[in-house]
Amino acid sequence: MTLSDVPDVVPYPAHLARSYRESGMWRPHTIAGELKLVAERQPDALAVVTAAERITYRELDRRADRFAVALRRLGLEPGDPVVFQLANEVHTVVAYYGVLRAGLIPICSLAQHREREIGYLIRHTGARAHLVEAEFRDYDLPGFAASLAAKHTNMHAVVVCGGPAGSGQHAYEALIEGVDPGEAAAEVATWRIDPESVAVFQLSGGTTGDPKVIPRLHCEYAYNARAWGRFWDWGPGSVVLHAAPMMHNAGIVVAVQSAHLTGATLVLVPRIDVKAIAEAVAAERVTDMMMGLGLMTRVAEHPELDTFDFSSLRRVFFAPSIPAAGDQAEELFGCTVVPLFGAGEGIFLTAPDDAPEHARKATCGAPLSPLDEIRVLAPGTEDQVPPGEIGELAARGPYTIHGYFRAPERNRDAFTSDGFYRTGDLTRAHVIGGVTYYSHEGRITDNISRGGEKIHADELEALLLRHPAVAEVSVVGMPDRLLGEKVCAFVRPAGEQAPTVADLAALLLDLGLAKYKLPERVEIVDDLPRTKVGKVSKRDLRTRIAEILEREQADG
């Protein structure tokens, strides 16, 4: 029995799974198994490159074998979840494929997450191992992992990557060096992992405080990546750079797996720094790159912009939330800009290089797979809106899940009765040149996107109410030209002493919240605006803070 057979994971309906197999989209290989096939075809091709290290497909495959065997020898068993808190490094890629090859399940969390987020994931998934960076900015991740391991009896092993391990922990390099390459290859060859079992736990950017865990299967997650890479005709000679944390769904699908399952080269920049990215593009002759609006703005404003060489770029992938940004990006990089919309739950939208300009710059694109099904629903219903009207984007297809892990109540709201995933995004269908494209028209759900990281408003509000100086609070996203949005808290004080940004930050950090979720502005109010039914009007608050910021900018 595999995890995909038990009630914790909602299976694909039998008739759909059969059609995906018969189409050849779902193959009888695991993700790491597909990597091995590529490594056998082109062993000497470059697989991963950083400024400090370069490894071939042969070496990536061998290291993954050795790490997989080392993890099994630690006592980890197929199906055990493994928390990842690693940076954009070669060892992260090796560890990812090694964990998959061992039949373990990577939990794609962030190095920035803290006790509230990681503690929940350990409890919810039953995670048995924790992989951390030896050094990450100014935070002691090995010490953090040790403290969590002491609190959770299911935590079996902590592995430290990129440096020495602490007492009771294991050093990544020592684990690999302790396994003979030939013995590892022979042992791995005897293992059998079901291609339709759970491969990866991604995390949802939905509206509730605790992240929803997204179970991705080997067969469909590999197809998602292959389909993306092949859509862009990637292969030997393609060089891919993902200018964001790689353990996000976008990083894994758009960069790591899609590059490696098509034989391309993956370029990693450990820290998201404009100059480092520009140097990597020039040095490695990067052909394809994904970045967000904030990073693009920093590139445009960099004092050394005139010295940057982007001539190798064929295309830049970009979330088209601001149509004018597409024009700016094409001028900045001198290449084609193409849209990308993706969800950790599955569905991808994009548009080819030769799509009409309006489709590329003003929409998110069309579905990636010919077997993707899209509906535009009246919010809160299963009724489709008339063509051309705005509604909620809902999707079903060969790489879109049918339910979150251990979340039956959330699944009732997030999926239709026939298995379409409700994205929470508003969209409008546009027929352009005979193809239906979908534009992004806002969100139904109440969250804030800070530099691409989703922040749940209700989680923050519930925690902020614990502060004795807060009687009532509502948090919204305020516009920011670099990050898209930052958190603004509107507070009705409980007494004469109003709380400050520092006061609220101290509370949230004490509660173990990740730093990027902290409010960066507090607006003190006598009362919060209400709708006709008595709910706080977030729309009014967003408008209010946007107007305040405009006035402040005008005043200098």
Coordinates of C-alpha atoms in Angstrom, one line a residue:
M1 CA 0.0 0.0 0.0
T2 CA 1.2 3.5 -0.8
L3 CA 0.3 6.9 0.6
S4 CA -1.9 7.5 -2.5
D5 CA -4.1 4.5 -1.4
V6 CA -5.0 5.8 2.0
P7 CA -7.6 8.3 3.1
D8 CA -5.0 11.0 3.9
V9 CA -4.5 11.5 0.1
V10 CA -7.4 12.0 -2.2
P11 CA -6.8 9.8 -5.3
Y12 CA -7.3 10.7 -8.9
P13 CA -10.6 9.2 -10.1
A14 CA -9.9 5.9 -11.8
H15 CA -11.2 6.9 -15.3
L16 CA -9.0 10.1 -15.3
A17 CA -5.9 8.2 -14.0
R18 CA -6.4 5.6 -16.8
S19 CA -6.6 8.3 -19.5
Y20 CA -3.5 10.0 -18.2
R21 CA -1.6 6.7 -18.3
E22 CA -2.9 5.8 -21.8
S23 CA -1.9 9.2 -23.1
G24 CA 1.7 8.6 -22.0
M25 CA 1.6 11.6 -19.7
W26 CA 1.9 9.4 -16.6
R27 CA 5.0 7.2 -17.1
P28 CA 6.1 4.1 -15.1
H29 CA 9.0 6.0 -13.6
T30 CA 9.7 7.9 -10.4
I31 CA 11.1 11.5 -10.7
A32 CA 14.6 10.3 -9.6
G33 CA 14.2 7.3 -12.0
E34 CA 13.7 9.7 -14.9
L35 CA 16.8 11.7 -13.8
K36 CA 18.8 8.4 -14.0
L37 CA 17.6 7.9 -17.5
V38 CA 18.8 11.3 -18.5
A39 CA 22.1 10.8 -16.7
E40 CA 22.7 7.6 -18.7
R41 CA 22.0 9.4 -22.0
Q42 CA 24.3 12.4 -21.3
P43 CA 26.5 11.6 -18.3
D44 CA 29.1 14.3 -19.0
A45 CA 26.7 17.2 -19.6
L46 CA 26.5 19.9 -16.9
A47 CA 23.5 19.4 -14.6
V48 CA 24.0 22.1 -11.9
V49 CA 26.2 25.2 -11.8
T50 CA 26.9 27.8 -9.1
A51 CA 29.7 30.3 -8.8
A52 CA 31.5 27.8 -6.6
E53 CA 30.7 24.4 -8.0
R54 CA 29.8 22.6 -11.2
I55 CA 28.6 19.0 -11.4
T56 CA 27.7 16.7 -14.3
Y57 CA 24.6 14.5 -14.7
R58 CA 26.8 11.5 -13.8
E59 CA 28.0 13.1 -10.6
L60 CA 24.5 14.3 -9.7
D61 CA 23.1 10.9 -10.2
R62 CA 25.9 9.2 -8.2
R63 CA 25.6 11.6 -5.3
A64 CA 21.9 11.2 -5.2
D65 CA 22.4 7.4 -5.0
R66 CA 24.9 7.7 -2.1
F67 CA 22.7 10.2 -0.2
A68 CA 19.6 8.0 -0.6
V69 CA 21.5 4.9 0.7
A70 CA 22.9 6.9 3.6
L71 CA 19.4 8.1 4.6
R72 CA 18.1 4.5 4.5
R73 CA 21.0 3.4 6.7
L74 CA 20.0 6.0 9.2
G75 CA 16.8 4.1 9.7
L76 CA 14.5 6.2 7.5
E77 CA 11.9 4.3 5.5
P78 CA 9.9 4.8 2.3
G79 CA 7.1 7.2 2.9
D80 CA 8.8 9.1 5.7
P81 CA 8.5 12.9 5.2
V82 CA 11.6 15.1 5.3
V83 CA 11.5 18.8 6.1
F84 CA 13.8 20.9 3.8
Q85 CA 15.2 24.2 5.0
L86 CA 18.0 24.7 2.4
A87 CA 19.2 27.4 0.2
N88 CA 19.9 27.5 -3.6
E89 CA 23.0 25.3 -3.5
V90 CA 24.2 22.2 -5.3
H91 CA 23.8 20.1 -2.1
T92 CA 20.1 21.1 -2.1
V93 CA 19.6 19.6 -5.6
V94 CA 21.5 16.4 -4.6
A95 CA 19.5 16.1 -1.4
Y96 CA 16.2 16.6 -3.2
Y97 CA 16.9 13.8 -5.7
G98 CA 18.5 11.6 -3.0
V99 CA 15.4 11.9 -0.7
L100 CA 13.1 11.1 -3.7
R101 CA 15.3 8.1 -4.7
A102 CA 15.1 6.7 -1.2
G103 CA 11.3 6.8 -1.4
L104 CA 11.1 9.6 1.2
I105 CA 8.9 12.7 0.8
P106 CA 10.5 16.2 0.7
I107 CA 8.5 18.8 2.5
C108 CA 9.2 22.0 0.5
S109 CA 9.3 24.5 3.3
L110 CA 11.6 27.6 3.4
A111 CA 14.7 28.4 5.3
Q112 CA 12.9 31.5 6.5
H113 CA 10.1 29.5 8.3
R114 CA 10.3 29.3 12.1
E115 CA 8.7 27.2 14.9
R116 CA 5.1 28.1 14.2
E117 CA 5.3 26.9 10.5
I118 CA 7.9 24.0 10.9
G119 CA 6.4 22.7 14.1
Y120 CA 3.0 22.5 12.5
L121 CA 4.4 20.6 9.5
I122 CA 6.3 18.1 11.6
R123 CA 3.1 17.4 13.6
H124 CA 0.8 17.3 10.6
T125 CA 2.9 15.1 8.3
G126 CA 4.7 13.1 10.9
A127 CA 8.1 14.2 9.5
R128 CA 11.0 12.0 10.5
A129 CA 14.0 14.0 9.2
H130 CA 15.0 17.7 9.0
L131 CA 17.5 19.0 6.5
V132 CA 19.0 22.4 7.3
E133 CA 21.7 24.8 6.1
A134 CA 24.8 25.1 8.4
E135 CA 24.7 28.8 7.8
F136 CA 21.7 30.9 6.7
R137 CA 22.0 34.6 7.1
D138 CA 22.1 35.4 10.8
Y139 CA 19.9 32.5 12.0
D140 CA 21.1 29.2 13.6
L141 CA 19.1 26.6 11.7
P142 CA 21.0 23.6 13.2
G143 CA 20.2 24.9 16.7
F144 CA 16.6 25.5 15.6
A145 CA 16.3 21.9 14.2
A146 CA 17.8 20.5 17.5
S147 CA 15.2 22.4 19.5
L148 CA 12.4 21.0 17.4
A149 CA 13.8 17.5 17.5
A150 CA 13.7 17.6 21.3
K151 CA 10.0 18.5 21.2
H152 CA 8.8 16.0 18.6
T153 CA 9.4 12.4 19.3
N154 CA 8.7 11.4 15.6
M155 CA 11.8 13.4 14.5
H156 CA 14.5 10.7 13.8
A157 CA 17.4 12.6 12.1
V158 CA 18.7 16.1 11.5
V159 CA 21.1 16.5 8.6
V160 CA 23.2 19.7 8.3
C161 CA 24.3 20.7 4.8
G162 CA 27.2 22.9 4.0
G163 CA 29.1 22.7 7.3
P164 CA 29.6 20.8 10.5
A165 CA 26.8 19.1 12.4
G166 CA 26.0 19.5 16.0
S167 CA 25.7 16.9 18.7
G168 CA 23.3 14.1 17.7
Q169 CA 23.1 15.5 14.1
H170 CA 24.5 14.2 10.8
A171 CA 26.7 16.1 8.4
Y172 CA 25.6 15.8 4.7
E173 CA 29.1 15.5 3.3
A174 CA 30.0 12.8 5.8
L175 CA 26.9 10.8 5.0
I176 CA 27.7 10.8 1.3
E177 CA 31.4 10.0 1.9
G178 CA 30.4 7.1 4.1
V179 CA 28.8 5.3 1.2
D180 CA 30.8 3.6 -1.6
P181 CA 29.5 4.7 -5.1
G182 CA 29.4 1.2 -6.5
E183 CA 27.6 -0.2 -3.5
A184 CA 25.1 2.7 -3.6
A185 CA 24.2 2.1 -7.3
A186 CA 23.8 -1.6 -6.7
E187 CA 21.6 -1.1 -3.6
V188 CA 19.4 1.5 -5.3
A189 CA 18.9 -0.8 -8.3
T190 CA 17.1 -3.2 -6.0
W191 CA 14.5 -0.7 -4.7
R192 CA 11.0 -0.4 -6.1
I193 CA 9.1 2.9 -5.6
D194 CA 5.6 3.1 -6.9
P195 CA 5.4 5.9 -9.6
E196 CA 1.9 6.7 -8.5
S197 CA 2.9 7.2 -4.8
V198 CA 3.4 10.5 -3.2
A199 CA 6.7 12.1 -4.2
V200 CA 6.7 15.6 -2.7
F201 CA 4.7 17.7 -0.2
Q202 CA 4.4 21.2 -1.5
L203 CA 2.7 23.9 0.6
S204 CA -0.4 25.9 -0.2
G205 CA -0.6 29.7 -0.4
G206 CA -4.3 29.6 0.6
T207 CA -6.1 31.7 3.2
T208 CA -5.9 29.9 6.5
G209 CA -3.1 30.2 9.0
D210 CA -1.6 26.7 8.9
P211 CA -0.3 25.8 5.4
K212 CA -2.2 23.1 3.5
V213 CA 0.0 20.3 2.4
I214 CA -0.1 19.4 -1.3
P215 CA 0.6 15.8 -2.1
R216 CA 2.3 15.6 -5.5
L217 CA 2.7 12.1 -7.1
H218 CA 5.9 11.0 -8.9
C219 CA 4.1 10.3 -12.2
E220 CA 2.1 13.6 -12.4
Y221 CA 4.9 15.9 -11.0
A222 CA 7.4 14.5 -13.4
Y223 CA 4.9 15.1 -16.3
N224 CA 4.3 18.6 -15.1
A225 CA 8.0 19.3 -15.3
R226 CA 8.5 17.5 -18.6
A227 CA 5.6 19.3 -20.2
W228 CA 7.0 22.7 -19.1
G229 CA 10.5 21.9 -20.4
R230 CA 9.2 20.5 -23.7
F231 CA 6.8 23.4 -24.2
W232 CA 10.0 25.6 -24.5
D233 CA 12.0 23.0 -26.4
W234 CA 14.5 22.6 -23.6
G235 CA 17.3 20.1 -23.9
P236 CA 21.1 20.0 -24.1
G237 CA 22.2 23.5 -24.7
S238 CA 19.4 25.1 -22.7
V239 CA 20.6 26.9 -19.6
V240 CA 18.0 27.7 -16.9
L241 CA 18.2 30.2 -14.0
H242 CA 15.4 30.6 -11.4
A243 CA 15.9 33.9 -9.6
A244 CA 13.9 32.8 -6.5
P245 CA 14.0 30.1 -3.8
M246 CA 14.2 26.8 -5.6
M247 CA 12.1 24.8 -3.1
H248 CA 9.0 26.6 -4.1
N249 CA 6.7 24.7 -6.5
A250 CA 7.8 27.2 -9.2
G251 CA 11.4 26.5 -8.5
I252 CA 11.0 22.7 -8.6
V253 CA 8.8 22.6 -11.7
V254 CA 9.9 25.6 -13.7
A255 CA 13.6 25.1 -13.0
V256 CA 14.9 22.0 -11.2
Q257 CA 12.9 19.1 -12.6
S258 CA 12.0 20.6 -15.9
A259 CA 15.7 21.3 -16.6
H260 CA 16.9 17.9 -15.5
L261 CA 14.1 15.8 -17.1
T262 CA 14.9 17.4 -20.4
G263 CA 18.7 17.4 -20.2
A264 CA 19.2 21.2 -19.7
T265 CA 21.7 22.9 -17.3
L266 CA 20.4 24.4 -14.1
V267 CA 22.2 27.6 -12.8
L268 CA 21.7 28.5 -9.1
V269 CA 22.4 31.8 -7.3
P270 CA 22.6 31.1 -3.6
R271 CA 21.4 34.6 -2.6
I272 CA 18.9 36.6 -4.7
D273 CA 21.3 39.4 -5.5
V274 CA 21.0 41.5 -8.7
K275 CA 24.7 41.6 -9.5
A276 CA 25.2 37.9 -8.8
I277 CA 22.3 37.0 -11.1
A278 CA 23.6 39.3 -13.9
E279 CA 27.1 37.7 -13.5
A280 CA 25.6 34.2 -13.7
V281 CA 23.6 35.0 -16.8
A282 CA 26.7 36.4 -18.6
A283 CA 29.1 33.7 -17.4
E284 CA 26.9 30.7 -18.1
R285 CA 25.1 32.1 -21.1
V286 CA 21.7 31.6 -19.5
T287 CA 18.9 31.1 -22.1
D288 CA 15.8 31.0 -19.8
M289 CA 15.1 32.9 -16.6
M290 CA 12.2 33.4 -14.2
M291 CA 11.9 36.5 -12.0
G292 CA 9.3 38.6 -10.1
L293 CA 8.4 42.2 -10.5
G294 CA 10.4 43.3 -7.5
L295 CA 13.6 41.8 -8.7
M296 CA 13.1 43.2 -12.2
T297 CA 12.7 46.7 -10.6
R298 CA 16.0 46.2 -8.7
V299 CA 17.7 45.2 -12.0
A300 CA 16.3 48.3 -13.8
E301 CA 17.6 50.6 -11.0
H302 CA 21.0 49.0 -10.4
P303 CA 23.9 51.4 -10.8
E304 CA 25.8 48.9 -12.9
L305 CA 23.0 48.1 -15.3
D306 CA 24.9 49.4 -18.3
T307 CA 27.6 46.8 -17.7
F308 CA 25.2 43.8 -17.5
D309 CA 25.2 41.3 -20.4
F310 CA 21.8 39.7 -21.0
S311 CA 22.4 38.9 -24.7
S312 CA 22.2 35.1 -24.2
L313 CA 18.6 35.3 -22.9
R314 CA 15.9 33.9 -25.2
R315 CA 13.1 34.5 -22.8
V316 CA 12.1 35.7 -19.3
F317 CA 9.2 34.1 -17.5
F318 CA 7.1 36.7 -15.6
A319 CA 3.8 36.8 -13.7
P320 CA 1.8 39.3 -15.7
S321 CA 0.0 41.1 -12.9
I322 CA 1.0 44.5 -14.3
P323 CA 0.7 44.5 -18.2
A324 CA 3.1 47.5 -18.6
A325 CA 5.8 45.4 -16.7
G326 CA 6.0 43.1 -19.7
D327 CA 7.1 46.0 -22.0
Q328 CA 9.6 47.1 -19.4
A329 CA 11.1 43.6 -19.1
E330 CA 11.5 43.2 -22.8
E331 CA 13.3 46.5 -23.1
L332 CA 15.4 45.7 -20.1
F333 CA 16.5 42.2 -21.1
G334 CA 16.2 42.4 -24.9
C335 CA 14.3 39.2 -25.2
T336 CA 10.8 37.8 -25.3
V337 CA 8.8 38.0 -22.1
V338 CA 6.3 35.2 -21.6
P339 CA 3.6 34.9 -18.9
L340 CA 3.4 32.2 -16.2
F341 CA 0.7 31.4 -13.8
G342 CA 1.1 28.4 -11.6
A343 CA -0.3 26.8 -8.5
G344 CA 1.4 24.4 -6.1
E345 CA -1.8 22.4 -6.5
G346 CA -1.0 21.9 -10.2
I347 CA -2.5 24.0 -13.0
F348 CA 0.0 26.0 -15.2
L349 CA -0.9 28.7 -17.7
T350 CA 1.5 30.2 -20.2
A351 CA 1.8 31.5 -23.8
P352 CA 4.4 30.6 -26.4
D353 CA 7.0 33.0 -27.8
D354 CA 5.0 33.6 -31.0
A355 CA 1.6 34.2 -29.2
P356 CA 0.0 37.6 -30.0
E357 CA 1.5 40.3 -27.9
H358 CA -1.8 41.0 -26.1
A359 CA -1.9 37.3 -25.0
R360 CA 1.7 37.3 -23.8
K361 CA 1.5 40.6 -21.8
A362 CA -2.1 41.0 -20.7
T363 CA -3.0 37.4 -19.8
C364 CA -1.5 34.6 -17.8
G365 CA -1.7 32.3 -20.9
A366 CA -3.5 29.1 -21.8
P367 CA -3.3 25.7 -20.1
L368 CA 0.0 23.9 -20.3
S369 CA -1.4 20.4 -21.1
P370 CA -3.9 19.4 -23.8
L371 CA -5.8 17.4 -21.1
D372 CA -6.1 20.4 -18.7
E373 CA -9.7 21.4 -18.1
I374 CA -10.6 24.9 -17.1
R375 CA -13.9 26.4 -15.8
V376 CA -14.7 29.9 -14.8
L377 CA -17.1 29.7 -11.9
A378 CA -19.3 32.2 -10.1
P379 CA -17.5 32.4 -6.8
G380 CA -19.0 30.1 -4.1
T381 CA -20.9 28.0 -6.7
E382 CA -20.3 25.4 -9.3
D383 CA -22.0 27.4 -12.0
Q384 CA -19.9 28.6 -15.0
V385 CA -20.2 32.3 -15.8
P386 CA -21.1 33.5 -19.3
P387 CA -18.1 33.8 -21.7
G388 CA -16.0 36.9 -21.1
E389 CA -17.3 37.5 -17.6
I390 CA -15.1 37.5 -14.5
G391 CA -15.2 34.4 -12.2
E392 CA -13.1 32.0 -10.2
L393 CA -10.5 30.0 -12.1
A394 CA -11.0 26.3 -11.5
A395 CA -9.0 23.5 -13.0
R396 CA -8.7 19.7 -13.4
G397 CA -6.0 17.8 -15.3
P398 CA -3.1 15.3 -15.4
Y399 CA -1.0 17.2 -12.8
T400 CA -3.6 19.0 -10.6
I401 CA -4.4 17.4 -7.2
H402 CA -7.9 16.3 -6.1
G403 CA -7.4 17.1 -2.4
Y404 CA -5.0 18.4 0.3
F405 CA -3.2 16.0 2.7
R406 CA -5.2 15.3 5.8
A407 CA -7.6 18.2 5.2
P408 CA -11.1 16.8 4.6
E409 CA -12.9 20.0 5.7
R410 CA -10.7 22.3 3.5
N411 CA -11.1 19.9 0.6
R412 CA -14.9 20.4 0.6
D413 CA -14.4 24.1 0.0
A414 CA -11.4 23.9 -2.3
F415 CA -12.7 21.4 -4.8
T416 CA -15.9 21.0 -6.7
S417 CA -18.0 17.9 -6.5
D418 CA -16.4 16.6 -9.7
G419 CA -12.8 17.3 -8.7
F420 CA -12.0 20.8 -10.1
Y421 CA -9.6 22.7 -7.9
R422 CA -10.8 26.2 -7.0
T423 CA -7.7 28.4 -7.2
G424 CA -9.2 31.4 -5.4
D425 CA -8.0 33.6 -8.3
L426 CA -10.4 35.7 -10.4
T427 CA -10.1 35.3 -14.1
R428 CA -11.6 36.3 -17.4
A429 CA -11.4 34.2 -20.6
H430 CA -10.2 35.9 -23.8
V431 CA -10.3 34.2 -27.2
I432 CA -7.3 35.5 -29.2
G433 CA -6.4 34.0 -32.5
G434 CA -8.7 31.0 -31.8
V435 CA -7.0 30.2 -28.5
T436 CA -8.6 30.8 -25.1
Y437 CA -6.3 32.7 -22.7
Y438 CA -7.0 33.6 -19.1
S439 CA -6.2 37.0 -17.5
H440 CA -5.7 37.5 -13.8
E441 CA -8.4 39.8 -12.3
G442 CA -7.6 39.6 -8.6
R443 CA -8.2 37.2 -5.8
I444 CA -11.2 36.0 -3.8
T445 CA -9.2 34.8 -0.9
D446 CA -7.7 37.1 1.7
N447 CA -4.0 36.8 1.6
I448 CA -1.0 39.1 1.0
S449 CA 1.8 38.4 -1.5
R450 CA 5.1 39.8 -0.3
G451 CA 7.7 39.2 -2.9
G452 CA 5.9 36.0 -4.0
E453 CA 5.5 34.7 -0.4
K454 CA 1.9 34.3 0.6
I455 CA 0.9 35.7 4.1
H456 CA -2.4 34.7 5.6
A457 CA -4.4 37.6 6.9
D458 CA -6.4 35.6 9.4
E459 CA -3.3 34.0 10.9
L460 CA -1.8 37.4 11.6
E461 CA -5.0 38.9 13.0
A462 CA -5.5 36.0 15.4
L463 CA -1.9 36.3 16.7
L464 CA -2.0 40.1 16.9
L465 CA -5.1 40.0 19.1
R466 CA -2.9 38.5 21.8
H467 CA -1.2 41.8 22.3
P468 CA -2.7 43.6 25.3
A469 CA -2.8 46.9 23.5
V470 CA -4.8 45.6 20.5
A471 CA -8.6 45.6 20.8
E472 CA -9.3 45.0 17.2
V473 CA -7.1 44.5 14.1
S474 CA -7.3 44.0 10.4
V475 CA -4.3 43.4 8.1
V476 CA -4.1 44.1 4.4
G477 CA -1.5 44.3 1.7
M478 CA -0.2 47.8 1.0
P479 CA 1.4 48.5 -2.4
D480 CA 5.2 48.2 -2.6
R481 CA 7.1 48.7 -5.9
L482 CA 9.8 46.2 -5.0
L483 CA 7.9 43.4 -3.3
G484 CA 4.4 43.9 -4.7
E485 CA 2.8 44.1 -1.3
K486 CA 3.8 44.5 2.3
V487 CA 1.7 44.0 5.5
C488 CA -0.1 46.9 7.0
A489 CA -2.0 46.4 10.2
F490 CA -5.0 48.7 11.0
V491 CA -5.3 48.6 14.8
R492 CA -8.0 49.9 17.2
P493 CA -6.1 50.2 20.5
A494 CA -7.4 48.7 23.7
G495 CA -6.3 51.7 25.7
E496 CA -4.5 55.0 25.4
Q497 CA -1.1 53.5 24.6
A498 CA -1.2 52.5 20.9
P499 CA 1.1 49.6 19.8
T500 CA 4.0 50.3 17.5
V501 CA 5.4 48.2 14.6
A502 CA 8.2 47.1 17.0
D503 CA 5.7 46.1 19.7
L504 CA 3.8 43.9 17.3
A505 CA 6.9 42.4 15.7
A506 CA 8.2 41.4 19.2
L507 CA 5.0 39.6 19.9
L508 CA 5.0 37.7 16.6
L509 CA 8.6 36.7 16.8
D510 CA 8.1 35.4 20.3
L511 CA 5.2 33.3 18.9
G512 CA 7.6 31.7 16.4
L513 CA 6.4 33.4 13.3
A514 CA 8.6 33.8 10.2
K515 CA 10.1 37.3 9.9
Y516 CA 8.8 38.0 6.4
K517 CA 5.2 37.9 7.7
L518 CA 5.6 40.8 10.2
P519 CA 3.6 44.0 9.7
E520 CA 5.8 46.8 8.3
R521 CA 3.3 49.5 9.0
V522 CA 0.6 50.2 11.7
E523 CA -2.3 52.5 11.2
I524 CA -4.1 53.5 14.4
V525 CA -7.9 53.9 13.9
D526 CA -10.9 54.7 16.1
D527 CA -12.9 52.1 14.3
L528 CA -12.7 49.7 11.4
P529 CA -14.9 50.2 8.3
R530 CA -17.7 47.7 7.9
T531 CA -19.7 46.2 5.1
K532 CA -23.5 46.1 5.2
V533 CA -23.4 42.7 6.9
G534 CA -21.0 43.9 9.6
K535 CA -17.8 42.4 8.3
V536 CA -14.6 44.5 8.2
S537 CA -14.3 46.0 4.7
K538 CA -10.8 45.0 3.6
R539 CA -11.5 46.8 0.3
D540 CA -11.9 50.1 2.1
L541 CA -8.7 49.5 4.1
R542 CA -6.7 48.7 1.0
T543 CA -8.0 51.9 -0.7
R544 CA -7.2 53.9 2.4
I545 CA -3.6 52.8 2.8
A546 CA -3.0 53.2 -1.0
E547 CA -4.2 56.8 -0.8
I548 CA -2.1 57.5 2.3
L549 CA 1.0 56.2 0.5
E550 CA 0.2 58.2 -2.6
R551 CA -0.1 61.4 -0.5
E552 CA 3.2 60.6 1.3
Q553 CA 5.0 60.1 -2.0
A554 CA 3.6 63.3 -3.4
D555 CA 4.7 65.2 -0.3
G556 CA 8.2 63.8 -0.7

